[in-house]
PDB file of C-alpha atoms in Angstrom:
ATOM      1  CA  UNK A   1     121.707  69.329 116.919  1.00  0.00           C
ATOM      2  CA  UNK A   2     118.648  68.504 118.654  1.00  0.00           C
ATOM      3  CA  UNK A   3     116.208  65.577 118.577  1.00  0.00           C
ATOM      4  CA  UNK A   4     113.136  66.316 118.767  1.00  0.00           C
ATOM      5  CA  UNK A   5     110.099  63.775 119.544  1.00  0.00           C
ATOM      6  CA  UNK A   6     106.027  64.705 118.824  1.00  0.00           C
ATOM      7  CA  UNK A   7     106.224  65.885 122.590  1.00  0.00           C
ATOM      8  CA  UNK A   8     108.729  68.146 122.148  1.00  0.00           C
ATOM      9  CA  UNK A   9     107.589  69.852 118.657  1.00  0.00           C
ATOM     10  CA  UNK A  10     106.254  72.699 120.778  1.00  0.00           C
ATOM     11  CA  UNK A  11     109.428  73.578 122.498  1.00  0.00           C
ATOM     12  CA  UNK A  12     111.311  74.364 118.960  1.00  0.00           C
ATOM     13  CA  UNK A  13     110.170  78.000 118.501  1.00  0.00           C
ATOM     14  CA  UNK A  14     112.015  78.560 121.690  1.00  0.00           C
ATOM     15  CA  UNK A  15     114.910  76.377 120.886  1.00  0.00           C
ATOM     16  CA  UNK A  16     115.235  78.239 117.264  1.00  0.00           C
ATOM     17  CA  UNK A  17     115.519  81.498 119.038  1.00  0.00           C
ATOM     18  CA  UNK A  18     118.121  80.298 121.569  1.00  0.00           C
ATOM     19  CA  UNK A  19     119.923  79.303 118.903  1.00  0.00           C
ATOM     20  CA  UNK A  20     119.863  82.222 117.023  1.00  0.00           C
ATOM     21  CA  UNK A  21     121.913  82.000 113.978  1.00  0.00           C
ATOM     22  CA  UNK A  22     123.435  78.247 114.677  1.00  0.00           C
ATOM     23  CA  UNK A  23     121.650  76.007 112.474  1.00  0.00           C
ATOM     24  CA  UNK A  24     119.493  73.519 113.841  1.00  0.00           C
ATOM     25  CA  UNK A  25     119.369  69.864 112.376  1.00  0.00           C
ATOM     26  CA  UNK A  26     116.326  68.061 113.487  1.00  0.00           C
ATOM     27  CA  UNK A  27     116.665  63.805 113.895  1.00  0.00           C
ATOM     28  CA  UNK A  28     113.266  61.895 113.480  1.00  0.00           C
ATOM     29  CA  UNK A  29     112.966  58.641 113.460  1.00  0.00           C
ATOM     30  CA  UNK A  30     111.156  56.563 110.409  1.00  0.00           C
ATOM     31  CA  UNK A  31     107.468  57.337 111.392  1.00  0.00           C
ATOM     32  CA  UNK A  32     108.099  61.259 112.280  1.00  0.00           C
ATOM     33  CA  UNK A  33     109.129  62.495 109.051  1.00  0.00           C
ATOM     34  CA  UNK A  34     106.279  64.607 108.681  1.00  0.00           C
ATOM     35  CA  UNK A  35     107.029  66.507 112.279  1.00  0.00           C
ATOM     36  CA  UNK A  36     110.987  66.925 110.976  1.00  0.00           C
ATOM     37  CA  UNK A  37     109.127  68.155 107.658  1.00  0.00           C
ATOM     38  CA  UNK A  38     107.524  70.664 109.703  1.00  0.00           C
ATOM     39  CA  UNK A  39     110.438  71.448 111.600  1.00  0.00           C
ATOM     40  CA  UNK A  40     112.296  72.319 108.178  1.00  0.00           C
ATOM     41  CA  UNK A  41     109.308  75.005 106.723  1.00  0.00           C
ATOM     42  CA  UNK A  42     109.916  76.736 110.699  1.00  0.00           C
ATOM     43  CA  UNK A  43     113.413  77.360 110.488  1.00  0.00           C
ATOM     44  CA  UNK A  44     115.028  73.973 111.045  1.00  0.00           C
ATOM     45  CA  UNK A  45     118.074  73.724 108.347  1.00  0.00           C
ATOM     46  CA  UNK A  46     117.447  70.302 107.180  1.00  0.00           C
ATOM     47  CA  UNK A  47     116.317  67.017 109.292  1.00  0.00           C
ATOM     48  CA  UNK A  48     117.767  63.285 108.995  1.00  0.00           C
ATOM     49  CA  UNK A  49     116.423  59.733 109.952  1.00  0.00           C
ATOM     50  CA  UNK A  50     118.488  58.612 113.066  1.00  0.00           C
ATOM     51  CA  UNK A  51     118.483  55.294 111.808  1.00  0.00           C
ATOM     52  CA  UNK A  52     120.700  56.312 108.571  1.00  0.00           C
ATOM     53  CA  UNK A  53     123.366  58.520 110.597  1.00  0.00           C
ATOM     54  CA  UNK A  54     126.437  56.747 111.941  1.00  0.00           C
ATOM     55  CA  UNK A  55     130.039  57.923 113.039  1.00  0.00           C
ATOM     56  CA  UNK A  56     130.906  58.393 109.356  1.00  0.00           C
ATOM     57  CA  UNK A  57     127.961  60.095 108.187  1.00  0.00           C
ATOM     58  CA  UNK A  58     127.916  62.371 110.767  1.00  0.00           C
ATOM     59  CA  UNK A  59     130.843  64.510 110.462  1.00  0.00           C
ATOM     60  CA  UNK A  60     129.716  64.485 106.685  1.00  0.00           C
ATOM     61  CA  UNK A  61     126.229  66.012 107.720  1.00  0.00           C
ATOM     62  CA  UNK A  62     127.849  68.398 109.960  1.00  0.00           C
ATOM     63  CA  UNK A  63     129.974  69.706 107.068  1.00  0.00           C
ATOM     64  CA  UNK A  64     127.342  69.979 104.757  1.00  0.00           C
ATOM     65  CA  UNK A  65     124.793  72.209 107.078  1.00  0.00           C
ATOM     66  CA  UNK A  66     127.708  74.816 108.134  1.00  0.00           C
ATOM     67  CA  UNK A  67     128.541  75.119 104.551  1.00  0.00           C
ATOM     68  CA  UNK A  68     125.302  75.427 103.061  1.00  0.00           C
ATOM     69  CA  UNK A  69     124.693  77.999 105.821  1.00  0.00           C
ATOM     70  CA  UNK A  70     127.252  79.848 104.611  1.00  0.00           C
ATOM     71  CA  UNK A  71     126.007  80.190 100.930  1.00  0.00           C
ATOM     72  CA  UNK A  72     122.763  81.435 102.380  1.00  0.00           C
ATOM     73  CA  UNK A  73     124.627  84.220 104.252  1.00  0.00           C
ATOM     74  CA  UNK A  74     126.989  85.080 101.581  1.00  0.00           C
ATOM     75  CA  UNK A  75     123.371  85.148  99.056  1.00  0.00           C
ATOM     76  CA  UNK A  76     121.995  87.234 101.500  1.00  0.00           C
ATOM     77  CA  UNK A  77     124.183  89.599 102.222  1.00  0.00           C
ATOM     78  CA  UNK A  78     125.059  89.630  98.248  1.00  0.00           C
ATOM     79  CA  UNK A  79     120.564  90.441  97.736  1.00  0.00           C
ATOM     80  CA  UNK A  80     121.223  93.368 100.124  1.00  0.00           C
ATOM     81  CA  UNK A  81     123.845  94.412  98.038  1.00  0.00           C
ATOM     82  CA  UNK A  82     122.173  95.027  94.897  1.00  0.00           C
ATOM     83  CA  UNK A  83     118.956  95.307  96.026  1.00  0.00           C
ATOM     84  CA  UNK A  84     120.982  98.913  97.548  1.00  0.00           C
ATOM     85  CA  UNK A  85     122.611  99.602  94.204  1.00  0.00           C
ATOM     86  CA  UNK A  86     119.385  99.131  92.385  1.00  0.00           C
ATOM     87  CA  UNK A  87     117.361 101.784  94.680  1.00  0.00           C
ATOM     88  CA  UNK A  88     120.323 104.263  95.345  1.00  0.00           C
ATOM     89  CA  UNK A  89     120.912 104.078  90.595  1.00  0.00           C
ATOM     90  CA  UNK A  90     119.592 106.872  89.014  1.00  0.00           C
ATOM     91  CA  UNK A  91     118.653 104.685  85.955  1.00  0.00           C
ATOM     92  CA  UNK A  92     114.664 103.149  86.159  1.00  0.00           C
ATOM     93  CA  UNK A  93     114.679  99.556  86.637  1.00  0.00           C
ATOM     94  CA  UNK A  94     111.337  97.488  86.073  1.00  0.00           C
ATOM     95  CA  UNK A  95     110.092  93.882  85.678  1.00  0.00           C
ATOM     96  CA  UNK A  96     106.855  93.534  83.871  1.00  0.00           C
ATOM     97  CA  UNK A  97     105.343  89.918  83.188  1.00  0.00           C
ATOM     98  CA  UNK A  98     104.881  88.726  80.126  1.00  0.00           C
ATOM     99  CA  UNK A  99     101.264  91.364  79.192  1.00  0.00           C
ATOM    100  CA  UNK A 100     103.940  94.181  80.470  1.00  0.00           C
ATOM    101  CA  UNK A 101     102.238  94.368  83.916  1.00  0.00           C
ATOM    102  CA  UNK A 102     104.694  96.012  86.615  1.00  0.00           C
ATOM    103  CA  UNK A 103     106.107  93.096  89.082  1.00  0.00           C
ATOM    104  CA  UNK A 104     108.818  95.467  90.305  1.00  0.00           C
ATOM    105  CA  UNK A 105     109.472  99.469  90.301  1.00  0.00           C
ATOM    106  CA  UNK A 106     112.853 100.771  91.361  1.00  0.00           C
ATOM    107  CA  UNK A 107     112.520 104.123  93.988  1.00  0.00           C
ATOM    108  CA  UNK A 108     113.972 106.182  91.149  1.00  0.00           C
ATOM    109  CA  UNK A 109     110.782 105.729  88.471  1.00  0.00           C
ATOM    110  CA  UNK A 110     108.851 106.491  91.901  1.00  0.00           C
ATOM    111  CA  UNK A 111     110.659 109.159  93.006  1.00  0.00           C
ATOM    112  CA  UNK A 112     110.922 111.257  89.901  1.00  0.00           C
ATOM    113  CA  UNK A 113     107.802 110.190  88.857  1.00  0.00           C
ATOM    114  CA  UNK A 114     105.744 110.894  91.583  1.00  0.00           C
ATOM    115  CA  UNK A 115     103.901 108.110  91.650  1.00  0.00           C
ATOM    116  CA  UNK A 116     103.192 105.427  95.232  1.00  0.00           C
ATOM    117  CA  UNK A 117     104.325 101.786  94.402  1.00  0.00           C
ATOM    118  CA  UNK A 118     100.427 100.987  94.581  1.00  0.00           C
ATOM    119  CA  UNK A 119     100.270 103.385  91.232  1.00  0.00           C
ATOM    120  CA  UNK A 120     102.310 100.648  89.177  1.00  0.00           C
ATOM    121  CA  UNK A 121     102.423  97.753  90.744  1.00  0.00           C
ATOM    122  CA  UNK A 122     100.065  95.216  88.981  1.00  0.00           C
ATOM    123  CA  UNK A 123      99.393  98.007  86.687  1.00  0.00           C
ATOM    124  CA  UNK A 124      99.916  98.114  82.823  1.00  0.00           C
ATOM    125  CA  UNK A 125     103.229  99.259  81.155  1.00  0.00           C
ATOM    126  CA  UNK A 126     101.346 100.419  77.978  1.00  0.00           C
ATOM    127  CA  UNK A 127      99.081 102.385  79.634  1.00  0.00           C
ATOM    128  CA  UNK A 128     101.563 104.917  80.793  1.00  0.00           C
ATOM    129  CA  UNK A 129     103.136 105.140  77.516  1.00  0.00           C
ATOM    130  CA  UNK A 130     102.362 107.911  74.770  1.00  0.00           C
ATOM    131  CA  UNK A 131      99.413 106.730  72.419  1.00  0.00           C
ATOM    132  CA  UNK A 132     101.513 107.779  69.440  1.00  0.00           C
ATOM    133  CA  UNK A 133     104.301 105.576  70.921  1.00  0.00           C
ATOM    134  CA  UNK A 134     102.583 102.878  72.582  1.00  0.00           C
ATOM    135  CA  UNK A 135     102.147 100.100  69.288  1.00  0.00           C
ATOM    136  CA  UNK A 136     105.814 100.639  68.306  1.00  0.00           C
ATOM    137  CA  UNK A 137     106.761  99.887  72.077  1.00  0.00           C
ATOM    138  CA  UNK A 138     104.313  97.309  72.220  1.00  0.00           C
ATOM    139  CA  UNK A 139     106.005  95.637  69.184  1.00  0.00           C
ATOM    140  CA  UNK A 140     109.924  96.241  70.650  1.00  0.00           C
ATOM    141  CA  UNK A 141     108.157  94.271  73.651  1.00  0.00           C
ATOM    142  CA  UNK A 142     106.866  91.576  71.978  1.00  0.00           C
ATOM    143  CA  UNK A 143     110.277  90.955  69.956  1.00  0.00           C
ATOM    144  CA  UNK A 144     111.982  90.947  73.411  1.00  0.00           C
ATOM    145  CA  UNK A 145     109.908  87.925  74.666  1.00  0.00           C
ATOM    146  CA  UNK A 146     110.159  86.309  71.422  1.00  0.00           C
ATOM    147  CA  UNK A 147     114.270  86.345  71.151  1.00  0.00           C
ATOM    148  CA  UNK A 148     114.980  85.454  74.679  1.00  0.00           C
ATOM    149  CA  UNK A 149     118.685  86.611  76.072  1.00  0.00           C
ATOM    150  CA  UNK A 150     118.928  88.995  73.497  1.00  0.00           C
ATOM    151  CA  UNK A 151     118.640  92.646  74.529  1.00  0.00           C
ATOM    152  CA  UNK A 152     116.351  95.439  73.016  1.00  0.00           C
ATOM    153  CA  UNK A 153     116.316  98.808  72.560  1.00  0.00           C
ATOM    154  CA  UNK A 154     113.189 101.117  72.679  1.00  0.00           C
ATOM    155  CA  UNK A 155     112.118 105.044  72.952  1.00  0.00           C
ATOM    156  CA  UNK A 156     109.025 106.085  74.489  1.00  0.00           C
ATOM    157  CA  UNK A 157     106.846 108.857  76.397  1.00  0.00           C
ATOM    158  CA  UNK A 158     106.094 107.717  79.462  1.00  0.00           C
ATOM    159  CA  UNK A 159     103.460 109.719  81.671  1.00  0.00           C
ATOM    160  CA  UNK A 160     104.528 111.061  84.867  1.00  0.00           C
ATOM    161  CA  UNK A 161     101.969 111.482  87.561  1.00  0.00           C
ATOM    162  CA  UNK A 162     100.971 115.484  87.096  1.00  0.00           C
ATOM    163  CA  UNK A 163     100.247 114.240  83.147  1.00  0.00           C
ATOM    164  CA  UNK A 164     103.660 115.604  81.686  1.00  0.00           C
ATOM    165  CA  UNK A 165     105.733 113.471  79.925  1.00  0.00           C
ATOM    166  CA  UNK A 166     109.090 112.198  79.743  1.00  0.00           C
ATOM    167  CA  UNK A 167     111.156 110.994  77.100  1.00  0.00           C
ATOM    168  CA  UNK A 168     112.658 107.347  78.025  1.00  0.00           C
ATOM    169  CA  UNK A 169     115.445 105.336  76.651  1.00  0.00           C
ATOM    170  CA  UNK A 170     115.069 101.830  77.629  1.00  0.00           C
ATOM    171  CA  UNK A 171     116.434  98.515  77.245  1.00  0.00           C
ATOM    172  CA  UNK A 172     114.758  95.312  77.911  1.00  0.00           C
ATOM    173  CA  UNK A 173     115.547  92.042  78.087  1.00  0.00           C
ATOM    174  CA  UNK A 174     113.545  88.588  78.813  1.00  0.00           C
ATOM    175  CA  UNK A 175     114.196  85.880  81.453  1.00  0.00           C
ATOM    176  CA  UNK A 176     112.828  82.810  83.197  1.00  0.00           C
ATOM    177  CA  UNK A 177     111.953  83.587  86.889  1.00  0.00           C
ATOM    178  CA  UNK A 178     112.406  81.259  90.230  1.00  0.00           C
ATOM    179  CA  UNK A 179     109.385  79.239  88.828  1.00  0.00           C
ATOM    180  CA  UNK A 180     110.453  78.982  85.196  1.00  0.00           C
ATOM    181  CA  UNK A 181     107.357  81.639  83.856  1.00  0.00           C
ATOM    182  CA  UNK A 182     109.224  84.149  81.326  1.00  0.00           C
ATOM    183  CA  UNK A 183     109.517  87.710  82.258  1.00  0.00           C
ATOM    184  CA  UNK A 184     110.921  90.864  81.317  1.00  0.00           C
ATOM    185  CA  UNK A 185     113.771  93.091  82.676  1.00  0.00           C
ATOM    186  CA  UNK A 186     113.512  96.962  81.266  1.00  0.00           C
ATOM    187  CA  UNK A 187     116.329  99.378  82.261  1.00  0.00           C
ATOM    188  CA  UNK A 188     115.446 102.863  81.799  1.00  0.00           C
ATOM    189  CA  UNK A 189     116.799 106.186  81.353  1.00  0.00           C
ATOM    190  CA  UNK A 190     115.490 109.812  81.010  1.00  0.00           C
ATOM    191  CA  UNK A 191     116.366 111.704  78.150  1.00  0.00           C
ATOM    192  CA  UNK A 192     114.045 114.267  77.961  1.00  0.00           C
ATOM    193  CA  UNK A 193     116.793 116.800  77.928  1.00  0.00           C
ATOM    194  CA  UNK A 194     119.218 115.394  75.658  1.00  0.00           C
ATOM    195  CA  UNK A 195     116.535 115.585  73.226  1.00  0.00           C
ATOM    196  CA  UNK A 196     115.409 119.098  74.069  1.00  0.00           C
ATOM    197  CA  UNK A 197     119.393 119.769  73.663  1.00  0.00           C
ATOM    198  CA  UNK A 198     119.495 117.980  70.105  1.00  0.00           C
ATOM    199  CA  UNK A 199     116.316 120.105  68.985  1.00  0.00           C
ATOM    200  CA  UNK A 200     117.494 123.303  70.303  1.00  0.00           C
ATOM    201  CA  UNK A 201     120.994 122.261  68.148  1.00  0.00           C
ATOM    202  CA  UNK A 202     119.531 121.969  65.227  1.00  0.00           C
ATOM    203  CA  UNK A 203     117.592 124.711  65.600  1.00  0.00           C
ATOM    204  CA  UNK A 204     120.460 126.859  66.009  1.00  0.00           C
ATOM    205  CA  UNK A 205     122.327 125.078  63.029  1.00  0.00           C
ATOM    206  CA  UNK A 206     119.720 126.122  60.738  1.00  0.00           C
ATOM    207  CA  UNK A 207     118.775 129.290  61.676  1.00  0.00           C
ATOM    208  CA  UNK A 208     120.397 132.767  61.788  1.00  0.00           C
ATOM    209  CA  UNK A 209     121.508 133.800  65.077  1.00  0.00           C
ATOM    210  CA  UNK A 210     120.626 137.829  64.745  1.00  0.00           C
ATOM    211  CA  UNK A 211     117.319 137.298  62.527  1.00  0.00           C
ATOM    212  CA  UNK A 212     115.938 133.710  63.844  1.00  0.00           C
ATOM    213  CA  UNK A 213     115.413 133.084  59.898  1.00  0.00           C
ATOM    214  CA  UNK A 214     116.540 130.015  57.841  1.00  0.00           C
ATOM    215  CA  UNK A 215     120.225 130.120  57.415  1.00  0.00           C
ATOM    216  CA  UNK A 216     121.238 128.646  53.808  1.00  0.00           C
ATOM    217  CA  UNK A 217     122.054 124.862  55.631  1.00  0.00           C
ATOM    218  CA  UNK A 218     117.817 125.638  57.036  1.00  0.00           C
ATOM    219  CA  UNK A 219     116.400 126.792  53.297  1.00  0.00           C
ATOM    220  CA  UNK A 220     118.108 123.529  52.143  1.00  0.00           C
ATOM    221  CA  UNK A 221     117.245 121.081  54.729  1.00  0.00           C
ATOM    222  CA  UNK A 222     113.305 122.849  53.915  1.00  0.00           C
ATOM    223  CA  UNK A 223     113.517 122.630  50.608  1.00  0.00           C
ATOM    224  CA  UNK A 224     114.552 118.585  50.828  1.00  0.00           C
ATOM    225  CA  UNK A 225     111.596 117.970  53.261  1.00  0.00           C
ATOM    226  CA  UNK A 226     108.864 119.487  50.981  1.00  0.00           C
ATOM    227  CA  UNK A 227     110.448 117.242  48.013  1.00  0.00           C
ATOM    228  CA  UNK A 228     109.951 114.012  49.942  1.00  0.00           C
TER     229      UNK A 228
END
């Protein structure tokens, strides 16, 4: 604990590093609030008016700043956590605001992608997306801010940086931030070769294997497309 008076503000950037990770309480009296204040924003853990603090409010204030240093520790350390699942997953995780500009890019969309974080971030979701796809994904976006909580599905081309594109399964999902402003959660994941497996399935289920003709399921399945 130390007490610090306006004369001795400037020696608290060397006392915080002496500390190191002990946290430091600062005690003002009534008409230094403002320096404790200070204090607090530079690394102080809290500050209390000396006048309030007695033998049975003390041990309480102890208790209170080693616990509450341990939920910061145990958040932190729980951050670093997922913040390492999220950039080691395979699957694309983004947050877009509520226009669908990028907030946050996991490595993955970057790294198989090719794109630099400075390529998305603060850039437009819909402007990497397929034109043929982008109003349907536009409108699966807009029903995700509208029924907040609620998860939502959506396919859609998304451009990679050489100007091929990728086929994207992705499922979104809309939440209040830190300062209460809604925003939007998308998990990703590439399908572009599940698809190109599907086609080449069907393919193969309605053609002849020998001749590469329509096989009698293909001559149907023809014949029911030209009636629609």
């Amino acid at each position: 604990i130390s007490s610090l008076k306006d004369k001795e503000t400037n020696t608290f950037a060397e006392l915080h590093v002496q500390a190191g990770k002990t946290p430091i309480i600062a005690l003002c009296e009534l008409g230094t609030k403002n320096i404790a204040k200070d204090l607090v924003q530079n690394g102080a853990k809290d500050y209390f008016v000396k006048r309030q603090i007695d033998e049975h409010t003390l041990p309480l204030l102890l208790i209170y700043t080693v616990k509450n240093k341990r939920t910061e520790e145990a958040l932190h350390v729980s951050e670093k956590r997922f913040k390492t699942i999220i950039e080691n997953s395979s699957d694309i995780i983004t947050i877009l605001d509520v226009n669908g500009i990028f907030q946050y890019a996991s490595y993955s969309l970057v790294r198989d992608f090719n794109y630099k974080q400075e390529d998305l971030i603060n850039k437009n979701l819909f402007d990497f997306i397929h034109t043929e796809d982008r109003e349907k994904a536009i409108q699966a976006y807009s029903k995700t801010l509208e029924f907040r909580d609620t998860s939502h599905a959506m396919q859609f081309r998304f451009k990679k940086s050489d100007g091929t594109w990728r086929n994207l399964e992705a499922i979104g999902r809309s939440i209040l931030d830190d300062s209460g402003k809604p925003i939007c959660v998308i998990n990703c994941r590439d399908i572009t070769e599940r698809i190109k497996l599907e086609e080449e399935l069907r393919r193969l289920s309605l053609a002849d294997d020998l001749t590469g003709l329509h096989n009698r399921r293909g001559f149907l399945t023809l014949r029911n497309l030209q009636m629609k």
